[in-house]
Amino acid sequence: MAQTKLTNAQIAWRAAQDIPDGAYVNLGIGFPEMIATFQPEGRDVVYHTENGVLGFGAAPEEGQEDWDLINAGKKAITLNPGAAFFHHADSFAMVRGGHLDLAVLGAYQVAQNGDLANWRVGSKGVPAVGGAMDLVHGAKNVAVITDHVTKDGKPKLVETCTFPLTGLGCVTRVYTSLAVVDIRDGHFVLREKLADMPLEALQEVTGAKLHVDGTIADLVVPDLSGN
Amino acid sequence: MAQTKLTNAQIAWRAAQDIPDGAYVNLGIGFPEMIATFQPEGRDVVYHTENGVLGFGAAPEEGQEDWDLINAGKKAITLNPGAAFFHHADSFAMVRGGHLDLAVLGAYQVAQNGDLANWRVGSKGVPAVGGAMDLVHGAKNVAVITDHVTKDGKPKLVETCTFPLTGLGCVTRVYTSLAVVDIRDGHFVLREKLADMPLEALQEVTGAKLHVDGTIADLVVPDLSGN
Amino acid sequence: MDKTVSTVEEAVADIADGATVMIGGFGGSGAPVELIHALIDRFRATGSPGQLTVINNNAGNGGIGIAAMIKAGMVAKMVCSFPRSSNAEAFNTAYLAGNIALELVPQGTLAERIRAAGAGIPAFYTPTAYGTELAEGKQVEEFDGHMYVRERWLKADVALIKGKLGDRMGNLTYRLAGRNFNPLMAMAAETTIAQVSELVEPGGIEPEQVVTPGIFVDRLVEVAVPQQEEVLVREGVEY
Amino acid sequence: MDKTVSTVEEAVADIADGATVMIGGFGGSGAPVELIHALIDRFRATGSPGQLTVINNNAGNGGIGIAAMIKAGMVAKMVCSFPRSSNAEAFNTAYLAGNIALELVPQGTLAERIRAAGAGIPAFYTPTAYGTELAEGKQVEEFDGHMYVRERWLKADVALIKGKLGDRMGNLTYRLAGRNFNPLMAMAAETTIAQVSELVEPGGIEPEQVVTPGIFVDRLVEVAVPQQEEVLVREGVEY
């Protein structure tokens, strides 16, 4: 049976393929962090974390953690050669000042004009924003990785966000469990979709019109079930 | 014959007596730099210079200069134990952020409301401002050292500055060749004057009313002709 | 010039009721645990200082540090970017019961507001939060075709910070990512109190390697083997 | 990742006519003399780049560095705080003849405008210059009873800076007070080009001791025994 949707690992793998050699990248807390595991061989990518580290590497072995050496998700990290520490104002100067090539974030909703909602779903509970509102402004490209629909099947790619906004017109590309979609001039432009999925079926689970500009490539991702 | 006015060294000496132990101080380029030479024994004063050094000491021996180690006047300096280097934005964070206890500057004119004119005398020539406009805002106290009158005998303590302003209402104390004057609530308040100088004579060479608030002390300064 | 005091008790002895207190650290890294706990001891013994406004990226974790301050009832308000954590029960409980106020600030804006206070910049413009509910009521303005929000400086009465090396003039270095908000808070408070793992003689920190120059530090105390907040949380310690 | 190039000629080969160029240094300390002279060589050989706007605290001294650029006729405008120096004849002559424009900026405002550009802050308020002729035409505003002037960020196409150690990822340290404007300019330019006295392997600079993280640096070249501007001026060297 053909795969009907990508796993999270496969979405992360696909996003990782687009990160060019030499890029400075911030991966949002949680799901986006997984992208680093799929960094293609031979590419030098420098990862930034909001709490003041540039050039960090994989998690240490369990038991080897130094809890003064963590990322923004408060997970223990290690350092690659050429790493640097700096304070929070310098860290967000990197973010806000346009020095990062790419930020990859999760999303509750992405609108066709690039609006992003990813920090809270309503007014209940304890709100928490972290660095998301800063990251969506400043990085040269802001990508989102997400399931194509919510757990109860509602579109996450929408005409207009209904959840509280993180940023306006900030997202440039979305990697979902079904497709790769660019945002251009207020529209979703479909770049890749699962080969077995008809465009009509994809449109049906997308909350706004998917435009086509040139060819639609097949979204091809290796089986990562070992991951 | 009694001394009719203080020398520059004596003005600097008098200003140095008021700098408390533990103070962070910026001395303006030129004449104010002389104050450091008269720092009383046993007082620990940390000198700041705009180009990013805190805790510098005297000039090195001639021939021992390292021209990467200079003050804002581009003169070679040395370091005291506990010195620190930082960049220009941090340096002016110290200035503007109110972290310096005292800045001492020269003046063309000081007005009774604390306005200072010390950066240019007219619109001719090449203007240059340096850090003066920053220093007058931020330091907890801004003092001026100056001759009491100009070379042609005109008052430098005036009702209203006629030269271009460096800052508004910023000066808190003036050390002159004849007197020590505080600025309070828009007035000059005379604190000390040369013992042999009648108040009337001092008032005559001062461009605005000298108020008296309590006793006027004698301005007593040692003979520094050896300096 | 000697800014050192002998004990953490002495270091925090004059923090007043109602004070605004910046506390360094990000999660558990760079958190001045001993200074915080000394403040809690004082509150338990004397009922003071209470009604504090605490500024930190987070709002405490587990049962130690800021979480313990909240549980002790010393904190009237938190200013932070991310009050959520693996165990933020202390804050959550107080917040949902309406016993603690929250000012939520995007992390980069929080850092820049603190830096602005230290640098004498009363207000600045940032793209962050434009068009979101966190910019509601704030002035906005267009520069070069983009929209920005005006933000004010954020000052404090006291900063409690954690350094690695310190000399008696107050020069500091930090350990690894424990740097985070510490150097900024040192600049932004009326009184900055630092705990350091090792006191050295002036000159013991190379002038080129000083991270926080002493001018920003008012008082420091050596805590030779400081506790690490994350380790305490994982051990389930309750202070 | 390797940002190094072999020669200063190569390092400055793509700076365009009309570019805005930040040049690090304060007086002679931290001035990237070899990069400047390579740019002059290019201009003499090709007539390009000309009509430059140069941002530096000063406006050149003696007959080398920025002064030599001005004498060569490459500079249309200077942005600086203190164009006076012991020998500022090159600038003075050009300025008084009306051959060069000047934007005079208070030193702290210059530093903060450059830092703002690097940090993505389009405008900020400062007390500096309020009520003076250098604030004429600028927006003013009251905060907490004090008056402030609004200043804009200051960006550049290129920054030429001088470091001490550098690795091929662009991490830098600086020598003594040669730090000054260099780390700020590195943040504020589209392309930052650094000359360093010693290239080291990544990791050769302790992560806690990096002053400018490599993200701010685009290109670097080793100049093992760099000339010191002040020494050249005192020797009367004309480039």
Tab-separated table of N, CA, C and O in Angstrom, chain A residues 40-125:
chain	number	residue	atom	x	y	z
A	40	PRO	N	21.913	16.627	5.515
A	40	PRO	CA	22.636	15.799	4.544
A	40	PRO	C	24.150	15.850	4.762
A	40	PRO	O	24.696	16.883	5.133
A	41	GLU	N	24.793	14.720	4.531
A	41	GLU	CA	26.253	14.595	4.639
A	41	GLU	C	26.953	15.690	3.836
A	41	GLU	O	26.531	16.014	2.726
A	42	GLY	N	28.028	16.213	4.420
A	42	GLY	CA	28.867	17.132	3.656
A	42	GLY	C	28.385	18.565	3.688
A	42	GLY	O	29.036	19.455	3.144
A	43	ARG	N	27.236	18.778	4.301
A	43	ARG	CA	26.786	20.163	4.421
A	43	ARG	C	27.119	20.683	5.805
A	43	ARG	O	26.878	20.024	6.802
A	44	ASP	N	27.642	21.865	5.806
A	44	ASP	CA	28.040	22.545	7.028
A	44	ASP	C	26.909	23.499	7.384
A	44	ASP	O	26.703	24.496	6.691
A	45	VAL	N	26.167	23.178	8.416
A	45	VAL	CA	25.091	24.075	8.833
A	45	VAL	C	25.388	24.509	10.264
A	45	VAL	O	25.779	23.695	11.099
A	46	VAL	N	25.234	25.802	10.519
A	46	VAL	CA	25.496	26.322	11.864
A	46	VAL	C	24.162	26.607	12.529
A	46	VAL	O	23.387	27.441	12.046
A	47	TYR	N	23.914	25.920	13.629
A	47	TYR	CA	22.646	26.090	14.320
A	47	TYR	C	22.748	27.138	15.429
A	47	TYR	O	23.712	27.151	16.198
A	48	HIS	N	21.737	27.975	15.469
A	48	HIS	CA	21.617	29.057	16.454
A	48	HIS	C	20.519	28.699	17.427
A	48	HIS	O	19.481	28.164	17.037
A	49	THR	N	20.763	28.989	18.693
A	49	THR	CA	19.673	28.849	19.651
A	49	THR	C	19.544	30.144	20.451
A	49	THR	O	20.547	30.816	20.731
A	50	GLU	N	18.292	30.501	20.754
A	50	GLU	CA	17.981	31.822	21.305
A	50	GLU	C	18.755	32.160	22.576
A	50	GLU	O	19.017	33.324	22.859
A	51	ASN	N	19.059	31.134	23.368
A	51	ASN	CA	19.709	31.396	24.645
A	51	ASN	C	21.219	31.607	24.544
A	51	ASN	O	21.904	31.539	25.551
A	52	GLY	N	21.695	31.887	23.319
A	52	GLY	CA	23.054	32.382	23.215
A	52	GLY	C	24.129	31.402	22.825
A	52	GLY	O	25.251	31.479	23.339
A	53	VAL	N	23.824	30.491	21.914
A	53	VAL	CA	24.837	29.571	21.395
A	53	VAL	C	24.704	29.496	19.880
A	53	VAL	O	23.591	29.374	19.347
A	54	LEU	N	25.837	29.547	19.225
A	54	LEU	CA	25.910	29.368	17.782
A	54	LEU	C	26.874	28.203	17.539
A	54	LEU	O	27.953	28.161	18.126
A	55	GLY	N	26.444	27.265	16.678
A	55	GLY	CA	27.345	26.151	16.360
A	55	GLY	C	27.263	24.995	17.329
A	55	GLY	O	28.273	24.382	17.641
A	56	PHE	N	26.043	24.692	17.783
A	56	PHE	CA	25.935	23.545	18.691
A	56	PHE	C	25.681	22.275	17.892
A	56	PHE	O	25.255	22.309	16.734
A	57	GLY	N	25.948	21.147	18.555
A	57	GLY	CA	25.798	19.856	17.906
A	57	GLY	C	24.739	19.003	18.585
A	57	GLY	O	23.858	19.522	19.273
A	58	ALA	N	24.865	17.716	18.391
A	58	ALA	CA	23.854	16.760	18.875
A	58	ALA	C	23.782	16.742	20.403
A	58	ALA	O	24.628	17.310	21.092
A	59	ALA	N	22.759	16.084	20.893
A	59	ALA	CA	22.625	15.892	22.336
A	59	ALA	C	23.774	15.031	22.840
A	59	ALA	O	24.278	14.172	22.119
A	60	PRO	N	24.228	15.248	24.076
A	60	PRO	CA	25.268	14.382	24.644
A	60	PRO	C	24.672	13.027	25.015
A	60	PRO	O	23.456	12.872	25.075
A	61	GLU	N	25.536	12.062	25.252
A	61	GLU	CA	25.098	10.785	25.820
A	61	GLU	C	24.361	11.048	27.126
A	61	GLU	O	24.729	11.966	27.864
A	62	GLU	N	23.385	10.193	27.415
A	62	GLU	CA	22.702	10.348	28.690
A	62	GLU	C	23.700	10.200	29.824
A	62	GLU	O	24.597	9.354	29.761
A	63	GLY	N	23.559	11.051	30.813
A	63	GLY	CA	24.500	11.049	31.928
A	63	GLY	C	25.682	11.983	31.713
A	63	GLY	O	26.403	12.310	32.631
A	64	GLN	N	25.868	12.418	30.457
A	64	GLN	CA	26.982	13.322	30.136
A	64	GLN	C	26.525	14.776	30.021
A	64	GLN	O	27.287	15.645	29.612
A	65	GLU	N	25.277	15.044	30.373
A	65	GLU	CA	24.747	16.396	30.209
A	65	GLU	C	25.450	17.401	31.118
A	65	GLU	O	25.750	17.104	32.266
A	66	ASP	N	25.696	18.575	30.585
A	66	ASP	CA	26.085	19.729	31.396
A	66	ASP	C	24.928	20.705	31.274
A	66	ASP	O	24.680	21.255	30.195
A	67	TRP	N	24.213	20.931	32.363
A	67	TRP	CA	22.958	21.691	32.260
A	67	TRP	C	23.158	23.200	32.132
A	67	TRP	O	22.186	23.954	32.090
A	68	ASP	N	24.412	23.634	32.082
A	68	ASP	CA	24.674	25.013	31.665
A	68	ASP	C	24.853	25.096	30.151
A	68	ASP	O	25.093	26.169	29.606
A	69	LEU	N	24.769	23.958	29.487
A	69	LEU	CA	24.948	23.914	28.033
A	69	LEU	C	23.686	23.313	27.422
A	69	LEU	O	23.603	22.106	27.172
A	70	ILE	N	22.706	24.185	27.196
A	70	ILE	CA	21.384	23.736	26.737
A	70	ILE	C	20.935	24.581	25.556
A	70	ILE	O	21.531	25.619	25.249
A	71	ASN	N	19.888	24.108	24.896
A	71	ASN	CA	19.289	24.913	23.827
A	71	ASN	C	18.002	25.564	24.338
A	71	ASN	O	17.649	25.431	25.511
A	72	ALA	N	17.315	26.268	23.444
A	72	ALA	CA	16.134	27.026	23.867
A	72	ALA	C	15.031	26.111	24.378
A	72	ALA	O	14.160	26.540	25.133
A	73	GLY	N	15.070	24.839	23.972
A	73	GLY	CA	14.109	23.879	24.483
A	73	GLY	C	14.528	23.285	25.813
A	73	GLY	O	13.900	22.345	26.301
A	74	LYS	N	15.601	23.843	26.378
A	74	LYS	CA	16.166	23.392	27.658
A	74	LYS	C	16.704	21.972	27.583
A	74	LYS	O	16.835	21.287	28.601
A	75	LYS	N	17.024	21.510	26.375
A	75	LYS	CA	17.653	20.195	26.224
A	75	LYS	C	19.165	20.360	26.222
A	75	LYS	O	19.699	21.348	25.701
A	76	ALA	N	19.861	19.371	26.767
A	76	ALA	CA	21.322	19.409	26.783
A	76	ALA	C	21.860	19.279	25.352
A	76	ALA	O	21.308	18.540	24.530
A	77	ILE	N	22.903	20.021	25.050
A	77	ILE	CA	23.519	19.997	23.720
A	77	ILE	C	25.027	19.798	23.862
A	77	ILE	O	25.556	19.759	24.979
A	78	THR	N	25.701	19.686	22.726
A	78	THR	CA	27.163	19.700	22.709
A	78	THR	C	27.595	20.831	21.774
A	78	THR	O	26.755	21.470	21.129
A	79	LEU	N	28.896	21.058	21.711
A	79	LEU	CA	29.407	22.131	20.851
A	79	LEU	C	30.173	21.564	19.675
A	79	LEU	O	30.930	20.602	19.830
A	80	ASN	N	30.018	22.154	18.510
A	80	ASN	CA	30.894	21.857	17.384
A	80	ASN	C	32.086	22.810	17.412
A	80	ASN	O	31.995	23.889	18.008
A	81	PRO	N	33.192	22.431	16.753
A	81	PRO	CA	34.328	23.366	16.705
A	81	PRO	C	33.895	24.690	16.063
A	81	PRO	O	33.167	24.694	15.068
A	82	GLY	N	34.320	25.783	16.656
A	82	GLY	CA	33.936	27.089	16.117
A	82	GLY	C	32.650	27.621	16.711
A	82	GLY	O	32.098	28.608	16.227
A	83	ALA	N	32.174	27.009	17.774
A	83	ALA	CA	30.977	27.500	18.458
A	83	ALA	C	31.292	28.797	19.196
A	83	ALA	O	32.457	29.122	19.433
A	84	ALA	N	30.231	29.533	19.523
A	84	ALA	CA	30.410	30.783	20.271
A	84	ALA	C	29.233	30.982	21.225
A	84	ALA	O	28.102	30.617	20.912
A	85	PHE	N	29.540	31.581	22.375
A	85	PHE	CA	28.514	31.990	23.342
A	85	PHE	C	28.343	33.502	23.297
A	85	PHE	O	29.294	34.242	23.037
A	86	PHE	N	27.140	33.964	23.578
A	86	PHE	CA	26.862	35.409	23.628
A	86	PHE	C	25.615	35.593	24.458
A	86	PHE	O	24.915	34.622	24.761
A	87	HIS	N	25.342	36.847	24.834
A	87	HIS	CA	24.175	37.087	25.684
A	87	HIS	C	22.899	37.214	24.848
A	87	HIS	O	22.932	37.238	23.621
A	88	HIS	N	21.783	37.292	25.560
A	88	HIS	CA	20.481	37.262	24.902
A	88	HIS	C	20.227	38.430	23.950
A	88	HIS	O	19.513	38.264	22.953
A	89	ALA	N	20.747	39.601	24.254
A	89	ALA	CA	20.513	40.730	23.343
A	89	ALA	C	21.278	40.526	22.037
A	89	ALA	O	20.758	40.802	20.949
A	90	ASP	N	22.489	40.018	22.140
A	90	ASP	CA	23.238	39.712	20.917
A	90	ASP	C	22.570	38.565	20.161
A	90	ASP	O	22.561	38.542	18.921
A	91	SER	N	22.024	37.612	20.894
A	91	SER	CA	21.368	36.479	20.250
A	91	SER	C	20.175	36.945	19.413
A	91	SER	O	19.982	36.497	18.273
A	92	PHE	N	19.390	37.851	19.977
A	92	PHE	CA	18.230	38.333	19.225
A	92	PHE	C	18.605	39.427	18.234
A	92	PHE	O	17.823	39.730	17.334
A	93	ALA	N	19.779	40.009	18.367
A	93	ALA	CA	20.293	40.855	17.284
A	93	ALA	C	20.512	39.985	16.044
A	93	ALA	O	20.202	40.394	14.923
A	94	MET	N	21.009	38.785	16.258
A	94	MET	CA	21.181	37.849	15.132
A	94	MET	C	19.831	37.530	14.489
A	94	MET	O	19.712	37.453	13.268
A	95	VAL	N	18.826	37.363	15.331
A	95	VAL	CA	17.498	37.009	14.842
A	95	VAL	C	16.859	38.201	14.132
A	95	VAL	O	16.559	38.157	12.931
A	96	ARG	N	16.670	39.270	14.865
A	96	ARG	CA	15.919	40.426	14.385
A	96	ARG	C	16.671	41.184	13.305
A	96	ARG	O	16.078	41.815	12.437
A	97	GLY	N	18.006	41.103	13.370
A	97	GLY	CA	18.839	41.853	12.436
A	97	GLY	C	19.005	41.189	11.082
A	97	GLY	O	19.760	41.679	10.241
A	98	GLY	N	18.327	40.073	10.855
A	98	GLY	CA	18.368	39.461	9.528
A	98	GLY	C	19.602	38.635	9.260
A	98	GLY	O	19.985	38.415	8.109
A	99	HIS	N	20.256	38.155	10.304
A	99	HIS	CA	21.502	37.426	10.100
A	99	HIS	C	21.305	35.925	9.907
A	99	HIS	O	22.204	35.251	9.417
A	100	LEU	N	20.142	35.412	10.322
A	100	LEU	CA	19.875	33.996	10.115
A	100	LEU	C	19.372	33.770	8.693
A	100	LEU	O	18.590	34.561	8.169
A	101	ASP	N	19.784	32.676	8.102
A	101	ASP	CA	19.292	32.353	6.765
A	101	ASP	C	17.910	31.735	6.823
A	101	ASP	O	17.110	31.901	5.909
A	102	LEU	N	17.641	31.013	7.882
A	102	LEU	CA	16.404	30.251	7.947
A	102	LEU	C	15.978	30.020	9.393
A	102	LEU	O	16.804	29.710	10.249
A	103	ALA	N	14.678	30.170	9.624
A	103	ALA	CA	14.080	29.693	10.873
A	103	ALA	C	12.989	28.714	10.489
A	103	ALA	O	12.225	28.967	9.549
A	104	VAL	N	12.922	27.590	11.183
A	104	VAL	CA	11.870	26.601	10.925
A	104	VAL	C	11.045	26.435	12.191
A	104	VAL	O	11.590	26.160	13.273
A	105	LEU	N	9.759	26.620	12.050
A	105	LEU	CA	8.861	26.599	13.206
A	105	LEU	C	7.713	25.639	12.983
A	105	LEU	O	7.412	25.255	11.849
A	106	GLY	N	7.060	25.274	14.051
A	106	GLY	CA	5.802	24.538	13.966
A	106	GLY	C	4.644	25.520	13.792
A	106	GLY	O	4.846	26.734	13.819
A	107	ALA	N	3.453	24.979	13.580
A	107	ALA	CA	2.310	25.880	13.341
A	107	ALA	C	1.006	25.252	13.805
A	107	ALA	O	0.822	24.031	13.693
A	108	TYR	N	0.111	26.077	14.324
A	108	TYR	CA	-1.290	25.671	14.447
A	108	TYR	C	-2.000	25.951	13.120
A	108	TYR	O	-2.767	25.158	12.622
A	109	GLN	N	-1.730	27.123	12.564
A	109	GLN	CA	-2.311	27.512	11.281
A	109	GLN	C	-1.319	28.386	10.517
A	109	GLN	O	-0.590	29.175	11.116
A	110	VAL	N	-1.348	28.217	9.193
A	110	VAL	CA	-0.616	29.137	8.311
A	110	VAL	C	-1.624	29.652	7.287
A	110	VAL	O	-2.357	28.858	6.677
A	111	ALA	N	-1.672	30.962	7.109
A	111	ALA	CA	-2.603	31.535	6.138
A	111	ALA	C	-1.906	31.764	4.806
A	111	ALA	O	-0.672	31.852	4.738
A	112	GLN	N	-2.712	31.867	3.765
A	112	GLN	CA	-2.168	31.998	2.408
A	112	GLN	C	-1.374	33.297	2.206
A	112	GLN	O	-0.604	33.422	1.265
A	113	ASN	N	-1.577	34.263	3.101
A	113	ASN	CA	-0.779	35.501	3.008
A	113	ASN	C	0.503	35.413	3.826
A	113	ASN	O	1.224	36.392	3.981
A	114	GLY	N	0.775	34.225	4.401
A	114	GLY	CA	1.991	34.050	5.186
A	114	GLY	C	1.822	34.295	6.670
A	114	GLY	O	2.783	34.148	7.431
A	115	ASP	N	0.633	34.665	7.109
A	115	ASP	CA	0.401	34.824	8.545
A	115	ASP	C	0.604	33.479	9.238
A	115	ASP	O	0.226	32.432	8.704
A	116	LEU	N	1.169	33.548	10.431
A	116	LEU	CA	1.411	32.331	11.205
A	116	LEU	C	0.747	32.419	12.569
A	116	LEU	O	0.835	33.460	13.242
A	117	ALA	N	0.087	31.344	12.960
A	117	ALA	CA	-0.436	31.221	14.325
A	117	ALA	C	0.201	29.979	14.918
A	117	ALA	O	-0.069	28.867	14.450
A	118	ASN	N	1.056	30.168	15.927
A	118	ASN	CA	1.703	28.979	16.504
A	118	ASN	C	1.972	29.094	17.992
A	118	ASN	O	2.694	28.272	18.545
A	119	TRP	N	1.378	30.094	18.651
A	119	TRP	CA	1.772	30.228	20.062
A	119	TRP	C	0.665	29.929	21.060
A	119	TRP	O	0.950	29.567	22.187
A	120	ARG	N	-0.568	30.051	20.680
A	120	ARG	CA	-1.638	29.651	21.592
A	120	ARG	C	-2.902	29.464	20.780
A	120	ARG	O	-3.085	30.060	19.714
A	121	VAL	N	-3.793	28.628	21.302
A	121	VAL	CA	-4.992	28.322	20.518
A	121	VAL	C	-6.232	29.012	21.063
A	121	VAL	O	-7.286	28.972	20.455
A	122	GLY	N	-6.106	29.665	22.179
A	122	GLY	CA	-7.270	30.365	22.714
A	122	GLY	C	-6.841	31.212	23.879
A	122	GLY	O	-5.656	31.460	24.053
A	123	SER	N	-7.780	31.648	24.686
A	123	SER	CA	-7.424	32.527	25.789
A	123	SER	C	-7.318	31.777	27.115
A	123	SER	O	-7.044	32.369	28.145
A	124	LYS	N	-7.509	30.481	27.068
A	124	LYS	CA	-7.444	29.711	28.316
A	124	LYS	C	-6.018	29.300	28.643
A	124	LYS	O	-5.149	29.268	27.792
A	125	GLY	N	-5.794	28.929	29.899
A	125	GLY	CA	-4.509	28.382	30.304
A	125	GLY	C	-3.452	29.460	30.442
A	125	GLY	O	-3.739	30.656	30.430
